Amino acid sequence: MLTIGVDIGGTKVAAGVVDENGAILENALRPTPADRPDLVAETVADVVKELARGKEIEAVGVGAAGFVDETRSIVRFAPNLAWREEPLQKKITELIGLPVVVENDANAMAWAEARFGAGRGESHLVCVTVGTGIGGGIVIDGHLYRGRWGMGAELGHMQVVPEGRLCGCGNLGCWEQYASGNALVRETREIVANQPERAATLLGLAGGTIEGEEVTEAARQGDEAALAAFAAMADWLAQGLADLAAILDPGRFIVGGGVSRAADLFIDRTRETFGRVLTGRGHRPVAEIRLAELGASAGLVGAADLARRR
Ligand SMILES: [Zn+2]
């Protein structure tokens, strides 16, 4: 039987027909009606109907950034789409007449990696999605861990610096303010402001505002400021992973998300620092840190598989 996975992003809704091996047989895209969050359910229904034509579809899994309740029906709060207590599952079910499961997008990605990607063969996983912020998913004993209210694994919001940088969540010093793509850019801008002489290459490339792409390109060309920012990000990432290892003791970490495309600039240092700061080091196995394998389609593949196992 086939299921359809849908990934609701801030700019596009990506959907695909997925088989039991995690293969995408057909896919489709729609722009997200970001200024009309009440119309997202219609957009999802529309894309699902298009994909379902002529096929037997068992269920639909929908991944969305935000806090999804423990019944996997209601998006309590979504930072990108201004949803508050959005009954997404009910709305979509009414429009398409198929069983629907709603899941946090980072949980869906983690599940896809666990089943079909970098997590295969390991039952205890922590998946960290490093993009503009940090998302997380935890698999314990082969099961996705959601917490009591469905809101577990918001790893980006562990406080790593008391009274630290202000986070979008309203707290201070969250991990994603130090180890994400946004943090990388912010760190770079600070170095450039204080020591422009270290950023000659970067300033030549950026010609105005510094964004993630320029930081990555400058680092590849050996720019000192960009490399220093990557090193800082790598160390913060490693420290957070070490804290997670202290709590969860996973066999493997999976690092994905947009920033992992520049993994050659930070992953070795992350592994090295992780080994140095891990509690009990020298007296325990050191969890592997691997890169995600499924790329941007992980969210929809995971949502589709979770719908299959609803
Ligand atoms: Zn936060």
CSV table of C-alpha atoms and ligand atoms in Angstrom, one decimal:
chain,number,residue,atom,x,y,z
A,1,MET,CA,0.0,0.0,0.0
A,2,LEU,CA,1.1,3.6,-0.6
A,3,THR,CA,0.9,6.6,1.6
A,4,ILE,CA,1.4,10.3,0.8
A,5,GLY,CA,3.8,12.5,2.8
A,6,VAL,CA,3.4,16.2,2.9
A,7,ASP,CA,6.0,18.7,4.2
A,8,ILE,CA,4.6,22.1,5.0
A,9,GLY,CA,7.5,24.6,4.8
A,10,GLY,CA,7.5,28.4,5.2
A,11,THR,CA,7.5,28.9,1.4
A,12,LYS,CA,6.4,25.6,-0.2
A,13,VAL,CA,4.3,22.6,0.4
A,14,ALA,CA,6.2,19.5,-0.8
A,15,ALA,CA,4.3,16.2,-1.2
A,16,GLY,CA,5.1,12.7,-2.5
A,17,VAL,CA,3.7,9.3,-2.9
A,18,VAL,CA,5.9,7.0,-0.8
A,19,ASP,CA,6.1,3.2,-0.8
A,20,GLU,CA,6.9,0.9,2.1
A,21,ASN,CA,10.7,1.2,1.4
A,22,GLY,CA,10.7,5.0,1.7
A,23,ALA,CA,11.0,5.5,-2.1
A,24,ILE,CA,9.2,8.5,-3.5
A,25,LEU,CA,7.2,7.4,-6.6
A,26,GLU,CA,5.8,10.7,-7.6
A,27,ASN,CA,5.9,14.2,-6.1
A,28,ALA,CA,4.3,17.6,-6.4
A,29,LEU,CA,4.9,21.1,-5.0
A,30,ARG,CA,2.6,24.1,-4.2
A,31,PRO,CA,3.6,27.5,-2.8
A,32,THR,CA,2.6,27.8,0.9
A,33,PRO,CA,-0.2,30.4,1.4
A,34,ALA,CA,2.0,31.9,4.1
A,35,ASP,CA,-0.2,35.0,4.6
A,36,ARG,CA,-3.3,32.9,4.8
A,37,PRO,CA,-2.5,30.1,7.3
A,38,ASP,CA,-6.3,29.2,7.3
A,39,LEU,CA,-5.9,28.1,3.7
A,40,VAL,CA,-3.0,25.7,4.2
A,41,ALA,CA,-5.3,22.7,4.8
A,42,GLU,CA,-6.9,23.4,1.3
A,43,THR,CA,-3.5,23.6,-0.3
A,44,VAL,CA,-2.5,20.2,1.3
A,45,ALA,CA,-5.8,18.7,0.2
A,46,ASP,CA,-5.3,20.0,-3.3
A,47,VAL,CA,-1.8,18.5,-3.7
A,48,VAL,CA,-2.9,15.2,-2.1
A,49,LYS,CA,-5.8,14.8,-4.5
A,50,GLU,CA,-3.5,15.5,-7.5
A,51,LEU,CA,-1.1,12.8,-6.3
A,52,ALA,CA,-3.8,10.3,-5.3
A,53,ARG,CA,-5.4,10.2,-8.7
A,54,GLY,CA,-5.5,6.7,-10.0
A,55,LYS,CA,-3.7,5.2,-7.0
A,56,GLU,CA,-4.8,3.4,-3.9
A,57,ILE,CA,-3.7,5.6,-1.0
A,58,GLU,CA,-4.0,4.3,2.6
A,59,ALA,CA,-3.3,7.4,4.6
A,60,VAL,CA,-1.6,10.8,4.6
A,61,GLY,CA,1.2,12.1,6.9
A,62,VAL,CA,1.7,15.8,7.3
A,63,GLY,CA,4.9,17.3,8.7
A,64,ALA,CA,4.8,20.9,10.0
A,65,ALA,CA,7.2,23.1,11.9
A,66,GLY,CA,5.6,23.7,15.3
A,67,PHE,CA,4.3,22.1,18.5
A,68,VAL,CA,1.9,19.3,17.5
A,69,ASP,CA,-0.3,17.8,20.3
A,70,GLU,CA,0.0,14.3,21.6
A,71,THR,CA,-2.9,13.1,19.5
A,72,ARG,CA,-1.0,14.2,16.4
A,73,SER,CA,-4.0,16.3,15.3
A,74,ILE,CA,-3.6,19.9,16.4
A,75,VAL,CA,-0.8,22.3,15.7
A,76,ARG,CA,-0.7,24.2,19.0
A,77,PHE,CA,1.8,26.8,17.9
A,78,ALA,CA,3.7,27.2,14.6
A,79,PRO,CA,6.4,29.9,14.5
A,80,ASN,CA,6.3,30.3,10.7
A,81,LEU,CA,2.6,30.1,9.9
A,82,ALA,CA,1.0,32.0,12.8
A,83,TRP,CA,-1.1,28.9,13.7
A,84,ARG,CA,-2.5,28.8,17.2
A,85,GLU,CA,-4.5,25.7,18.1
A,86,GLU,CA,-5.0,24.8,14.4
A,87,PRO,CA,-7.1,21.6,14.0
A,88,LEU,CA,-5.1,20.6,10.9
A,89,GLN,CA,-5.8,16.9,11.0
A,90,LYS,CA,-9.6,17.4,11.2
A,91,LYS,CA,-9.6,20.0,8.4
A,92,ILE,CA,-7.5,17.9,6.0
A,93,THR,CA,-9.4,14.7,6.8
A,94,GLU,CA,-12.7,16.4,6.0
A,95,LEU,CA,-11.3,17.6,2.7
A,96,ILE,CA,-9.8,14.4,1.4
A,97,GLY,CA,-11.6,11.6,3.3
A,98,LEU,CA,-8.4,9.7,4.2
A,99,PRO,CA,-6.8,9.0,7.6
A,100,VAL,CA,-4.3,11.9,8.4
A,101,VAL,CA,-1.5,12.0,10.9
A,102,VAL,CA,0.2,15.3,11.7
A,103,GLU,CA,3.7,15.3,13.0
A,104,ASN,CA,6.4,17.8,13.9
A,105,ASP,CA,8.6,18.2,10.9
A,106,ALA,CA,11.9,17.5,12.7
A,107,ASN,CA,10.3,14.3,14.2
A,108,ALA,CA,9.3,13.2,10.7
A,109,MET,CA,12.8,13.8,9.4
A,110,ALA,CA,14.3,11.9,12.2
A,111,TRP,CA,12.0,9.0,11.6
A,112,ALA,CA,12.8,8.9,7.9
A,113,GLU,CA,16.6,8.9,8.6
A,114,ALA,CA,16.0,6.2,11.3
A,115,ARG,CA,14.1,3.9,8.9
A,116,PHE,CA,15.7,4.6,5.5
A,117,GLY,CA,18.7,6.9,5.9
A,118,ALA,CA,21.7,7.4,8.2
A,119,GLY,CA,20.1,5.8,11.2
A,120,ARG,CA,19.6,2.3,9.7
A,121,GLY,CA,20.8,-0.5,11.9
A,122,GLU,CA,20.9,1.7,15.1
A,123,SER,CA,18.0,1.6,17.6
A,124,HIS,CA,19.0,4.6,19.7
A,125,LEU,CA,19.3,7.8,17.7
A,126,VAL,CA,19.3,11.6,18.1
A,127,CYS,CA,18.7,13.5,14.9
A,128,VAL,CA,19.7,17.2,14.9
A,129,THR,CA,18.5,19.4,12.0
A,130,VAL,CA,20.7,22.4,11.7
A,131,GLY,CA,19.1,25.1,9.6
A,132,THR,CA,18.1,28.6,10.5
A,133,GLY,CA,17.4,27.1,13.9
A,134,ILE,CA,17.9,23.7,15.3
A,135,GLY,CA,15.2,21.0,15.2
A,136,GLY,CA,15.5,17.6,16.8
A,137,GLY,CA,14.1,14.1,16.8
A,138,ILE,CA,14.8,11.3,19.2
A,139,VAL,CA,14.4,7.6,18.5
A,140,ILE,CA,14.6,5.3,21.5
A,141,ASP,CA,14.5,1.5,21.2
A,142,GLY,CA,13.3,1.9,17.6
A,143,HIS,CA,10.4,4.2,18.6
A,144,LEU,CA,10.0,7.9,18.0
A,145,TYR,CA,10.0,9.6,21.3
A,146,ARG,CA,7.4,12.4,21.5
A,147,GLY,CA,7.2,13.1,25.2
A,148,ARG,CA,4.0,13.2,27.2
A,149,TRP,CA,2.4,16.1,25.3
A,150,GLY,CA,3.9,15.6,21.9
A,151,MET,CA,6.4,18.4,22.5
A,152,GLY,CA,9.6,16.5,23.2
A,153,ALA,CA,12.9,16.8,21.3
A,154,GLU,CA,12.8,20.6,20.9
A,155,LEU,CA,16.6,20.3,21.2
A,156,GLY,CA,17.3,23.8,19.9
A,157,HIS,CA,15.9,25.3,23.0
A,158,MET,CA,18.2,23.8,25.6
A,159,GLN,CA,19.7,26.7,27.4
A,160,VAL,CA,23.5,26.6,26.8
A,161,VAL,CA,24.4,30.1,28.0
A,162,PRO,CA,22.7,31.6,31.0
A,163,GLU,CA,21.5,35.2,30.2
A,164,GLY,CA,22.8,34.5,26.6
A,165,ARG,CA,21.4,35.6,23.3
A,166,LEU,CA,17.7,36.2,22.9
A,167,CYS,CA,15.9,33.4,21.2
A,168,GLY,CA,12.8,33.5,19.0
A,169,CYS,CA,11.1,31.4,21.7
A,170,GLY,CA,11.4,34.3,24.2
A,171,ASN,CA,14.1,32.7,26.3
A,172,LEU,CA,17.8,33.6,26.6
A,173,GLY,CA,20.8,31.5,25.6
A,174,CYS,CA,19.1,28.7,23.6
A,175,TRP,CA,21.4,26.2,21.8
A,176,GLU,CA,20.1,27.3,18.4
A,177,GLN,CA,21.3,30.8,19.0
A,178,TYR,CA,24.9,29.4,19.0
A,179,ALA,CA,25.0,26.3,16.8
A,180,SER,CA,22.6,27.0,13.9
A,181,GLY,CA,22.9,28.7,10.5
A,182,ASN,CA,21.6,32.0,11.9
A,183,ALA,CA,24.1,31.7,14.7
A,184,LEU,CA,26.9,31.1,12.2
A,185,VAL,CA,26.0,34.3,10.3
A,186,ARG,CA,25.6,36.3,13.5
A,187,GLU,CA,29.0,35.1,14.8
A,188,THR,CA,30.6,36.0,11.5
A,189,ARG,CA,29.1,39.5,11.4
A,190,GLU,CA,30.4,40.1,15.0
A,191,ILE,CA,33.9,39.0,14.0
A,192,VAL,CA,33.8,41.2,10.9
A,193,ALA,CA,32.6,44.2,12.9
A,194,ASN,CA,35.4,43.8,15.4
A,195,GLN,CA,38.2,42.6,13.2
A,196,PRO,CA,37.5,43.4,9.6
A,197,GLU,CA,41.2,42.8,8.7
A,198,ARG,CA,40.5,39.0,9.2
A,199,ALA,CA,37.6,39.1,6.7
A,200,ALA,CA,39.1,40.4,3.5
A,201,THR,CA,37.9,37.5,1.3
A,202,LEU,CA,34.4,37.5,2.9
A,203,LEU,CA,34.0,41.3,2.5
A,204,GLY,CA,35.0,41.0,-1.1
A,205,LEU,CA,32.4,38.3,-1.7
A,206,ALA,CA,29.6,39.8,0.3
A,207,GLY,CA,29.7,43.4,-0.9
A,208,GLY,CA,27.2,44.5,1.7
A,209,THR,CA,25.2,42.1,3.8
A,210,ILE,CA,26.8,38.9,4.9
A,211,GLU,CA,24.5,35.8,4.6
A,212,GLY,CA,25.1,32.1,5.0
A,213,GLU,CA,26.2,31.4,1.4
A,214,GLU,CA,28.9,34.1,1.6
A,215,VAL,CA,30.2,32.7,4.9
A,216,THR,CA,30.4,29.2,3.5
A,217,GLU,CA,32.1,30.3,0.2
A,218,ALA,CA,34.5,32.6,2.1
A,219,ALA,CA,35.4,29.7,4.5
A,220,ARG,CA,36.1,27.4,1.5
A,221,GLN,CA,38.5,30.1,0.3
A,222,GLY,CA,40.3,30.3,3.6
A,223,ASP,CA,38.8,33.5,5.0
A,224,GLU,CA,39.9,33.7,8.6
A,225,ALA,CA,36.7,35.3,10.0
A,226,ALA,CA,34.4,32.8,8.3
A,227,LEU,CA,36.6,29.8,9.5
A,228,ALA,CA,36.5,31.2,13.0
A,229,ALA,CA,32.7,31.4,12.9
A,230,PHE,CA,32.5,27.8,11.6
A,231,ALA,CA,34.9,26.6,14.4
A,232,ALA,CA,32.7,28.3,17.0
A,233,MET,CA,29.6,26.8,15.6
A,234,ALA,CA,31.2,23.3,15.5
A,235,ASP,CA,32.2,23.6,19.2
A,236,TRP,CA,28.7,24.7,20.3
A,237,LEU,CA,27.2,21.9,18.3
A,238,ALA,CA,29.6,19.4,19.9
A,239,GLN,CA,28.8,20.7,23.4
A,240,GLY,CA,25.1,20.3,22.8
A,241,LEU,CA,25.5,16.8,21.5
A,242,ALA,CA,27.7,15.9,24.5
A,243,ASP,CA,24.9,17.1,26.8
A,244,LEU,CA,22.4,15.0,24.9
A,245,ALA,CA,24.7,12.0,25.1
A,246,ALA,CA,24.8,12.5,28.9
A,247,ILE,CA,21.0,12.3,29.0
A,248,LEU,CA,20.1,9.9,26.3
A,249,ASP,CA,23.2,7.8,25.5
A,250,PRO,CA,22.3,7.3,21.8
A,251,GLY,CA,24.4,5.0,19.6
A,252,ARG,CA,24.5,7.6,16.9
A,253,PHE,CA,23.8,11.2,16.2
A,254,ILE,CA,22.6,12.3,12.8
A,255,VAL,CA,23.3,15.8,11.7
A,256,GLY,CA,21.1,17.2,8.9
A,257,GLY,CA,19.4,20.4,7.7
A,258,GLY,CA,20.6,23.1,5.3
A,259,VAL,CA,23.8,23.8,7.2
A,260,SER,CA,24.9,20.2,6.9
A,261,ARG,CA,25.5,20.9,3.2
A,262,ALA,CA,28.6,22.7,4.5
A,263,ALA,CA,29.5,19.8,6.8
A,264,ASP,CA,33.1,19.6,5.3
A,265,LEU,CA,33.7,22.9,7.1
A,266,PHE,CA,32.6,21.8,10.6
A,267,ILE,CA,31.8,18.1,11.1
A,268,ASP,CA,35.4,16.9,11.8
A,269,ARG,CA,35.8,19.6,14.4
A,270,THR,CA,32.4,18.7,15.9
A,271,ARG,CA,33.5,15.1,16.3
A,272,GLU,CA,36.8,16.0,17.8
A,273,THR,CA,35.3,18.5,20.3
A,274,PHE,CA,32.5,16.0,21.1
A,275,GLY,CA,35.1,13.3,22.1
A,276,ARG,CA,36.9,15.9,24.3
A,277,VAL,CA,33.9,17.2,26.2
A,278,LEU,CA,31.8,14.0,26.5
A,279,THR,CA,31.2,13.1,30.1
A,280,GLY,CA,32.8,9.8,31.1
A,281,ARG,CA,35.0,9.9,28.1
A,282,GLY,CA,37.6,7.1,28.0
A,283,HIS,CA,35.2,4.9,29.9
A,284,ARG,CA,32.3,4.6,27.4
A,285,PRO,CA,31.7,4.0,23.8
A,286,VAL,CA,31.7,7.3,21.8
A,287,ALA,CA,28.5,7.7,19.8
A,288,GLU,CA,29.0,8.2,16.1
A,289,ILE,CA,28.2,11.5,14.5
A,290,ARG,CA,26.9,10.9,10.9
A,291,LEU,CA,25.5,13.2,8.3
A,292,ALA,CA,21.9,12.8,7.2
A,293,GLU,CA,21.4,10.9,3.9
A,294,LEU,CA,17.9,11.8,2.7
A,295,GLY,CA,18.2,15.5,2.2
A,296,ALA,CA,15.3,17.8,1.8
A,297,SER,CA,12.8,15.0,1.2
A,298,ALA,CA,13.3,13.4,4.6
A,299,GLY,CA,10.3,15.3,6.1
A,300,LEU,CA,7.8,14.0,3.6
A,301,VAL,CA,9.2,10.5,3.6
A,302,GLY,CA,9.1,10.3,7.4
A,303,ALA,CA,5.5,11.7,7.5
A,304,ALA,CA,4.4,9.2,5.0
A,305,ASP,CA,5.9,6.3,6.9
A,306,LEU,CA,4.4,7.5,10.2
A,307,ALA,CA,1.0,7.6,8.5
A,308,ARG,CA,1.5,4.0,7.4
A,309,ARG,CA,2.2,3.1,11.0
A,310,ARG,CA,-0.5,5.2,12.5
B,1,ZN,ZN,14.7,29.2,22.3
